[in-house]
mmCIF file of C-alpha atoms in Angstrom:
data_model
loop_
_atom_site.group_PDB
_atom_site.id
_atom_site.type_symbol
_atom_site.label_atom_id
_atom_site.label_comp_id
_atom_site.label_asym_id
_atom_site.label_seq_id
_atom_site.Cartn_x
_atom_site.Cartn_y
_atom_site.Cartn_z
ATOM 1 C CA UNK F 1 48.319 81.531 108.861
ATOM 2 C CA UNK F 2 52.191 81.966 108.688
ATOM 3 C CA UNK F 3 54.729 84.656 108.628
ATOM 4 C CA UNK F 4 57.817 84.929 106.172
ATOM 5 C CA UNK F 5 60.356 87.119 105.536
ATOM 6 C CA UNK F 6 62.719 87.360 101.948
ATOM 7 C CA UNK F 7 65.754 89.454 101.466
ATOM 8 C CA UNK F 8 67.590 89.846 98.271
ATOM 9 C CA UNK F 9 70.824 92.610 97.890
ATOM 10 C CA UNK F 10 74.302 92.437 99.325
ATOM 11 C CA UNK F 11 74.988 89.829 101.588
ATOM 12 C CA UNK F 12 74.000 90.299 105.077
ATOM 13 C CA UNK F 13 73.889 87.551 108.288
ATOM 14 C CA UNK F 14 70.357 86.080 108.063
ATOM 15 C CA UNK F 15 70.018 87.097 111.649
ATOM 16 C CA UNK F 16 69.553 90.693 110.062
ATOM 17 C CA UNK F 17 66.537 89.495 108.703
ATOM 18 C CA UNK F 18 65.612 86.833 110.942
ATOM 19 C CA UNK F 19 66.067 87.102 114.926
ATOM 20 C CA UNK F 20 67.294 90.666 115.173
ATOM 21 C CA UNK F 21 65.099 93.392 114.183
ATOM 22 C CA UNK F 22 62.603 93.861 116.897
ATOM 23 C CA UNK F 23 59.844 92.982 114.684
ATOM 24 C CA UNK F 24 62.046 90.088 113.162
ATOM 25 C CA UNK F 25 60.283 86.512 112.331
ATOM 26 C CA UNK F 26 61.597 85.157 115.519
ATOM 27 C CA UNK F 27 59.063 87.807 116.738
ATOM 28 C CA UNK F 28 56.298 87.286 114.999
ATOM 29 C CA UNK F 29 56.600 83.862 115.555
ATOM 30 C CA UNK F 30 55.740 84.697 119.021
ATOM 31 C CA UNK F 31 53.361 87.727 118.840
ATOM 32 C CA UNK F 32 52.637 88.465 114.721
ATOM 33 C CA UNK F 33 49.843 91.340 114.922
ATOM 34 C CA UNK F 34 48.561 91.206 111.372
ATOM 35 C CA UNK F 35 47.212 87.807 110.678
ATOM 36 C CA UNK F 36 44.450 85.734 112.304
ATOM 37 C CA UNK F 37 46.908 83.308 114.859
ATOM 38 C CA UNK F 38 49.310 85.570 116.971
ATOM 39 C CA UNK F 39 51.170 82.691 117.623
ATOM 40 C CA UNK F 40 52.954 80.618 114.906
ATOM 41 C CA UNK F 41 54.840 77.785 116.314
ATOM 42 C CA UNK F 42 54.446 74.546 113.996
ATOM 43 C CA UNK F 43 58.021 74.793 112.530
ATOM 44 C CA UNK F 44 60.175 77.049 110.713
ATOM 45 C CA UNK F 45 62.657 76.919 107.902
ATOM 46 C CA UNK F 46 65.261 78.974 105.882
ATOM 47 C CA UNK F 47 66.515 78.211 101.786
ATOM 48 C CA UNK F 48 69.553 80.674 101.327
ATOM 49 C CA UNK F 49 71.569 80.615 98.176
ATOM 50 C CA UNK F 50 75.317 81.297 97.917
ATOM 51 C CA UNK F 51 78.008 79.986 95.385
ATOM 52 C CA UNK F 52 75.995 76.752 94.303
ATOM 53 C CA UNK F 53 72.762 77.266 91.875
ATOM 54 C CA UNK F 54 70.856 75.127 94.565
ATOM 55 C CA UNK F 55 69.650 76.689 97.744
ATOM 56 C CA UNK F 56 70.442 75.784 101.321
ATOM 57 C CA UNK F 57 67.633 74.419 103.176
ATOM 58 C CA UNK F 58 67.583 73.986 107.160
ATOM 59 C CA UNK F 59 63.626 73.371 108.454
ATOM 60 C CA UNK F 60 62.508 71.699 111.416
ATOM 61 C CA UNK F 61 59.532 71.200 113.584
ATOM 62 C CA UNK F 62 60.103 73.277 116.674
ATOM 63 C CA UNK F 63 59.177 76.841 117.394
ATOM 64 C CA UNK F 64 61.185 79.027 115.761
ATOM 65 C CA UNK F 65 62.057 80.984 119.014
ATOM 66 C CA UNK F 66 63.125 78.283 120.927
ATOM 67 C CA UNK F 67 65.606 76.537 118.464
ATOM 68 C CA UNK F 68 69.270 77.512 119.275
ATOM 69 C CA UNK F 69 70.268 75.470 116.270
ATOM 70 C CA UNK F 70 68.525 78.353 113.723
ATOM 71 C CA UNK F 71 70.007 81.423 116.588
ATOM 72 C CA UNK F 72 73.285 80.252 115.484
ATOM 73 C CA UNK F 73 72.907 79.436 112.005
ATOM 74 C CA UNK F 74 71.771 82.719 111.023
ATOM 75 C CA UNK F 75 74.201 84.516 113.402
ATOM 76 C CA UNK F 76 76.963 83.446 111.565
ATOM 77 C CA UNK F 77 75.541 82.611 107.591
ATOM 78 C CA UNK F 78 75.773 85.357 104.920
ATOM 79 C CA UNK F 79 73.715 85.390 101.993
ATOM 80 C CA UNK F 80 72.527 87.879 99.154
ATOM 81 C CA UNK F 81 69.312 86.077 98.729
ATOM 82 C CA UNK F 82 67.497 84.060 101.060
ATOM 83 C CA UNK F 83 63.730 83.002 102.322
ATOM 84 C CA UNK F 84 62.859 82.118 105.900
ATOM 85 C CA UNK F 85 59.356 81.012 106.837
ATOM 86 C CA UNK F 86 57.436 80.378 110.344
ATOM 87 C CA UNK F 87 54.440 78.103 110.129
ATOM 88 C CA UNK F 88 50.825 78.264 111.773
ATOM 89 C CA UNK F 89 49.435 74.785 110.555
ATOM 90 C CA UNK F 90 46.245 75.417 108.569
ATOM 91 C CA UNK F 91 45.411 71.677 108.867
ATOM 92 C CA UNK F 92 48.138 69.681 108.089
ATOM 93 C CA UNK F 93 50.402 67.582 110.115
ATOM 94 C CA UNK F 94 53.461 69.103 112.194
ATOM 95 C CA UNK F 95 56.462 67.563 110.263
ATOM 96 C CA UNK F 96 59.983 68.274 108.480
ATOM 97 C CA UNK F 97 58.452 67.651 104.974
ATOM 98 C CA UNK F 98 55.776 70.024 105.757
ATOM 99 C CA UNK F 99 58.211 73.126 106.889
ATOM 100 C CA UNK F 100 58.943 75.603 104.335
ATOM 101 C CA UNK F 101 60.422 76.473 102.206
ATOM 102 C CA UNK F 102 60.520 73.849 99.560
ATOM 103 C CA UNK F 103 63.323 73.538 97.161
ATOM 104 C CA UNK F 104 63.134 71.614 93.684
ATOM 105 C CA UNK F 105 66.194 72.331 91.248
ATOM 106 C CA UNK F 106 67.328 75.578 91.765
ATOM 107 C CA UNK F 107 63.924 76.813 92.984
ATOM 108 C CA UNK F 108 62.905 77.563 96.526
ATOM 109 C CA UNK F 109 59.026 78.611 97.557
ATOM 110 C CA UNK F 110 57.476 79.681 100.454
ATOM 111 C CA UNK F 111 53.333 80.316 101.263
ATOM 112 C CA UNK F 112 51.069 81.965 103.555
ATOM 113 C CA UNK F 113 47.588 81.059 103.100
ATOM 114 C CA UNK F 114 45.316 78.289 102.457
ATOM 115 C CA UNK F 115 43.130 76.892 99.676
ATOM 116 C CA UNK F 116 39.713 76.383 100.849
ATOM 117 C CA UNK F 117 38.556 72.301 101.595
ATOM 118 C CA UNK F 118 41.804 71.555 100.253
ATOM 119 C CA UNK F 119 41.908 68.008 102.369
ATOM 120 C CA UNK F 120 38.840 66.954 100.764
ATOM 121 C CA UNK F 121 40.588 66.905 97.397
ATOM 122 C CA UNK F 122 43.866 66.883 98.250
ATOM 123 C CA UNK F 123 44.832 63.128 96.524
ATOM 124 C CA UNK F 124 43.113 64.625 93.023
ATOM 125 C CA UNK F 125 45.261 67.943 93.599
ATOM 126 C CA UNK F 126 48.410 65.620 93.802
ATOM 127 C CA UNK F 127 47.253 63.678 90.533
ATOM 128 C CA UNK F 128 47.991 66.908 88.786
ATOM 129 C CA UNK F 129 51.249 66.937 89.408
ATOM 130 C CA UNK F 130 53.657 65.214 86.497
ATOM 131 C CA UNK F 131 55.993 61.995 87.357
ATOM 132 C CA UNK F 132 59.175 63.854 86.694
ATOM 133 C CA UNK F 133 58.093 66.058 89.460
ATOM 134 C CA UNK F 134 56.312 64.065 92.134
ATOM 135 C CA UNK F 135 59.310 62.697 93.612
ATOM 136 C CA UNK F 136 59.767 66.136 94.574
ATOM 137 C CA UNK F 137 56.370 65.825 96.678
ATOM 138 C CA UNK F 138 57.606 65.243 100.215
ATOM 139 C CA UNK F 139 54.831 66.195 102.570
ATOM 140 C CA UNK F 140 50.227 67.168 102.095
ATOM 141 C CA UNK F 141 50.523 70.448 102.603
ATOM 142 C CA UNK F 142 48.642 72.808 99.747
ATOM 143 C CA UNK F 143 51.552 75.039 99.498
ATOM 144 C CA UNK F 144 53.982 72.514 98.073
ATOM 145 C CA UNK F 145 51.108 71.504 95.326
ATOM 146 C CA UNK F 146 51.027 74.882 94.469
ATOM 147 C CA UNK F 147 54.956 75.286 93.981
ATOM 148 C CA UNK F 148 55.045 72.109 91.773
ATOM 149 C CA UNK F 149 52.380 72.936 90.168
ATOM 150 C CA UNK F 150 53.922 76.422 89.324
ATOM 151 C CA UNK F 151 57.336 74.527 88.203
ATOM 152 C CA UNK F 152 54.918 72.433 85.928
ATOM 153 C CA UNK F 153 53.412 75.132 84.085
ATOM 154 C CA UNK F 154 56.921 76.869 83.347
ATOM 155 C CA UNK F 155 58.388 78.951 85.786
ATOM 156 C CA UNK F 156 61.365 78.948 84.437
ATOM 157 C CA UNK F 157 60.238 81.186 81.123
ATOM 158 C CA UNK F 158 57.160 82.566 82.873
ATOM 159 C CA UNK F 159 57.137 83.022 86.669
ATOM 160 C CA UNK F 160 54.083 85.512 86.924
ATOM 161 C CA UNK F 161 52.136 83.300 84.175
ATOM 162 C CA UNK F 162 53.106 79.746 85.500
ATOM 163 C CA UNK F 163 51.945 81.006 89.631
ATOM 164 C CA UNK F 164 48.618 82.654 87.900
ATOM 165 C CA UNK F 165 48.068 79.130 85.995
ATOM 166 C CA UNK F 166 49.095 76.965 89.480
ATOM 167 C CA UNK F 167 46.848 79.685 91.571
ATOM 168 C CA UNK F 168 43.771 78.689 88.619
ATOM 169 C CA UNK F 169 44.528 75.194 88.938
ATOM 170 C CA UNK F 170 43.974 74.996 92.814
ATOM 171 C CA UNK F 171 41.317 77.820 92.958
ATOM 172 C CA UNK F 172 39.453 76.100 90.164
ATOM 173 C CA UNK F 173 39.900 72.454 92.261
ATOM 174 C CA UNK F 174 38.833 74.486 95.325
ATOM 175 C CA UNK F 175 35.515 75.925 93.599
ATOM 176 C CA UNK F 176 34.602 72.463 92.427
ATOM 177 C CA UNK F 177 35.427 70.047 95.512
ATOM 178 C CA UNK F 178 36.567 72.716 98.817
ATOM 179 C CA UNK F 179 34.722 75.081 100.615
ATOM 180 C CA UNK F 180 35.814 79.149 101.132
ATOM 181 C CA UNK F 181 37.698 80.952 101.261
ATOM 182 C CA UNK F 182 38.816 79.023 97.756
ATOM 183 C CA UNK F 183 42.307 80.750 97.706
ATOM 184 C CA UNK F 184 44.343 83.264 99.844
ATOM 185 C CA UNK F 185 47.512 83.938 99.136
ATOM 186 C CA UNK F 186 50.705 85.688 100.224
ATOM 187 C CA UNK F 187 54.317 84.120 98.634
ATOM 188 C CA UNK F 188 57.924 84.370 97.852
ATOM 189 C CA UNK F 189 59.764 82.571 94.970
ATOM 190 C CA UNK F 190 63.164 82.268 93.975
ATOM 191 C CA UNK F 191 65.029 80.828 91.349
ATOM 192 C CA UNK F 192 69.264 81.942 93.132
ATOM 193 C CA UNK F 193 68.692 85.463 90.694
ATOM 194 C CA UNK F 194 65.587 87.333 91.122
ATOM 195 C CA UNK F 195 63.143 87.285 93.861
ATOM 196 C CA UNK F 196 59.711 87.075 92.910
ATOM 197 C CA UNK F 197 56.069 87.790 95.023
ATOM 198 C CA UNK F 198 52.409 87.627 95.020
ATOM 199 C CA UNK F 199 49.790 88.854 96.769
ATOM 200 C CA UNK F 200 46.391 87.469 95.831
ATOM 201 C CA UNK F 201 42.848 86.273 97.482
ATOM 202 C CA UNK F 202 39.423 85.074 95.686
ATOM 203 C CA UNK F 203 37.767 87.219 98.484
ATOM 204 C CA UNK F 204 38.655 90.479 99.817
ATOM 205 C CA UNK F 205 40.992 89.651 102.627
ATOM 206 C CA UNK F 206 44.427 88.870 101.275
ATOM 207 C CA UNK F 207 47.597 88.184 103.390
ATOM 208 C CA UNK F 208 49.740 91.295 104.329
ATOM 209 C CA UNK F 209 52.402 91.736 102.476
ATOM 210 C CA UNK F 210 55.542 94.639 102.297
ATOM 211 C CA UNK F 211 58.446 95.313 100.931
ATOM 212 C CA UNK F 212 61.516 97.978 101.297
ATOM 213 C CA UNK F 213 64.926 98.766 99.834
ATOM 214 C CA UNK F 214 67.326 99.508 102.633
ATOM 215 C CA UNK F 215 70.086 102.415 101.867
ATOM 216 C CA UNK F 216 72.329 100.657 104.839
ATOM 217 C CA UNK F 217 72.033 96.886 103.736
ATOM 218 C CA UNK F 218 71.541 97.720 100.331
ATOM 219 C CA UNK F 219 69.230 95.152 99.715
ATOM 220 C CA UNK F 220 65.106 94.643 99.311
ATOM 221 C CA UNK F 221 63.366 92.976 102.191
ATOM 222 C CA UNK F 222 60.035 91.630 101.661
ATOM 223 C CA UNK F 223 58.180 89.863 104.651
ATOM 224 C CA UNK F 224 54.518 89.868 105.714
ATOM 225 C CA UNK F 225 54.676 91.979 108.592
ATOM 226 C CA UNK F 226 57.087 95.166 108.928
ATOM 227 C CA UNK F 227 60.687 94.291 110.936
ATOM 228 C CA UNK F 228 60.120 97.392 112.956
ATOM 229 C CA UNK F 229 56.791 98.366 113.566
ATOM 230 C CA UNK F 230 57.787 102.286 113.181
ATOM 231 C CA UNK F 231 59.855 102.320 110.814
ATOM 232 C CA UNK F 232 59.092 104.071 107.439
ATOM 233 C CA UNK F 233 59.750 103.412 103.905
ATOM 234 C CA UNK F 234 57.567 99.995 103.923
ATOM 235 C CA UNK F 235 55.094 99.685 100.980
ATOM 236 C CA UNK F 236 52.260 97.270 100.604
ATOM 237 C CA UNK F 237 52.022 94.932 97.670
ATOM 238 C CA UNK F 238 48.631 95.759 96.398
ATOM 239 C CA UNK F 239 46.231 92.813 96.366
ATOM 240 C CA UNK F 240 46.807 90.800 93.259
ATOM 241 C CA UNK F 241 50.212 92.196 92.963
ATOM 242 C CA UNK F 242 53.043 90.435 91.443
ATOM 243 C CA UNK F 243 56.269 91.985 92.410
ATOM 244 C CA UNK F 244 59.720 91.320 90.632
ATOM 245 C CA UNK F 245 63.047 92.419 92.432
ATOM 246 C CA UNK F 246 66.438 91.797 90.661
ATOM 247 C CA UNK F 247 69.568 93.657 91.101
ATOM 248 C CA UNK F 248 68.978 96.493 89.370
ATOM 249 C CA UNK F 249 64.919 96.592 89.210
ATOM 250 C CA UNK F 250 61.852 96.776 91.057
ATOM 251 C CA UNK F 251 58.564 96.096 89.263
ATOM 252 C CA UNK F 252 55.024 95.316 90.565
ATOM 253 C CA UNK F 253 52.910 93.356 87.716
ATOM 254 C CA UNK F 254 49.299 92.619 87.890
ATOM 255 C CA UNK F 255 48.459 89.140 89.334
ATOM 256 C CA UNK F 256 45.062 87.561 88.122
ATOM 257 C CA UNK F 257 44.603 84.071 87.716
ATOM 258 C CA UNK F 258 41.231 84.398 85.909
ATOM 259 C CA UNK F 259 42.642 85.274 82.592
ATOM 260 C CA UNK F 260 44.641 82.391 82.272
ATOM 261 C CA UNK F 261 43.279 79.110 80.009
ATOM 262 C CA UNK F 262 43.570 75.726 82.244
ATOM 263 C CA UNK F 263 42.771 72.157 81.785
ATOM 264 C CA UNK F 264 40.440 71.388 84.872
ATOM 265 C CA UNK F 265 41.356 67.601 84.136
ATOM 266 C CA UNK F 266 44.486 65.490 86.032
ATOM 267 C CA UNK F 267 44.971 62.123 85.318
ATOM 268 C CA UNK F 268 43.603 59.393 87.411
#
């Protein structure tokens, strides 16, 4: 499993977010206490937005904590809305391409989680994806199926509907050709405006997953494990939760995948 950590509000250093509270993701990088690896090491990444409609994207394979490169990025990069992401492998190979967050267009998306058996159907799960998008398909990793998936089936009009069809799609796949658990889920989406994300599993353990406004930073933070371990004001996303922050507006939708129509077909 991985940790992330979101922020969307008035501009702030990443660092705010990402090395310096001391529960930051640098931390749980190192020691995360609620998820099933303490230690997540297989890369890291960052997508921050700023005055183009395309986000920034720095990701490599080293341990977050030990890369001086990301210290002094975020010590001296602003940004009102940003995603950073440590990884814990689930399976797939330790590579650039398979760091997120991924970026297509305007969109960046980052996952915690894993879709059950998903190497075992993982070159039908790509057939699903459309040509205009596929060149877009850089690494094997589940997560980015998911997020091009989710672009497929209209994001742009529909984020909560187009991530409950993409969830179906895979969960569905999973059902048919993986093993369990078919889906678990914990992820942040954003398209430079709004920050959008879901909490969701077929079974009963889903991925922790909190948010807070700060009064200081003026800003929302939402990350999978607390920044400071006693600090108050953090809520839990419920379990298939869909939470929209903008600007002005915090509102948590209900996320569930089953009531959505799909076509179980891909080409191929």
């Amino acid at each position: 499993m991985c940790r992330w950590a979101a922020y969307l509000g008035s501009p702030i250093y990443l660092e705010d977010i990402i090395s310096r509270p001391g529960h930051s993701l640098v931390a749980q990088s190192q020691v995360a206490t609620e998820c099933k690896t303490s230690t997540n090491g297989d890369g890291f990444g960052v997508a921050w937005y700023d005055n183009r409609p395309e986000p920034g994207l720095y990701r490599d394979v080293y341990p977050a904590w030990s890369d001086t490169n990301l210290r002094a990025l975020a010590h001296q990069v602003k940004s009102g809305l940003f995603l950073s992401h440590v990884r814990a492998s689930t399976g797939s190979a330790i590579s650039r391409n398979n760091c997120h967050p991924f970026a297509a267009g305007h969109w960046s998306f980052m996952h915690n989680g894993q879709v059950g058996g998903f190497e075992t159907f993982r070159r039908y799960a790509d057939m699903c994806i459309p040509d205009e998008l596929y060149p877009h398909r850089k690494g094997a990793t589940d997560s980015e199926v998911l997020f091009l998936l989710a672009l497929k089936e209209g994001i742009d009009q529909d984020p909560l509907g187009a991530m409950e069809r993409a969830v179906a799609k895979l969960e569905s796949l999973s059902r048919d050709r993986g093993t369990t658990p078919h889906m678990r889920l914990s992820a942040a989406l954003s398209d430079g405006q709004s920050l959008y994300a879901v909490r969701y599993s077929s079974d009963h353990i889903a991925p922790s997953l909190y948010y807070r406004w700060s009064e200081s930073r003026q800003g929302w933070a939402v990350v999978s494990e607390p920044l400071e371990q006693e600090q108050d004001g953090w809520k839990q996303l419920p379990a298939g939760g869909f939470l929209t922050l903008s600007a002005d507006r915090a509102e948590v939708s209900e996320f569930d995948p089953s009531r959505q129509v799909i076509d179980l077909n891909c080409p191929g």
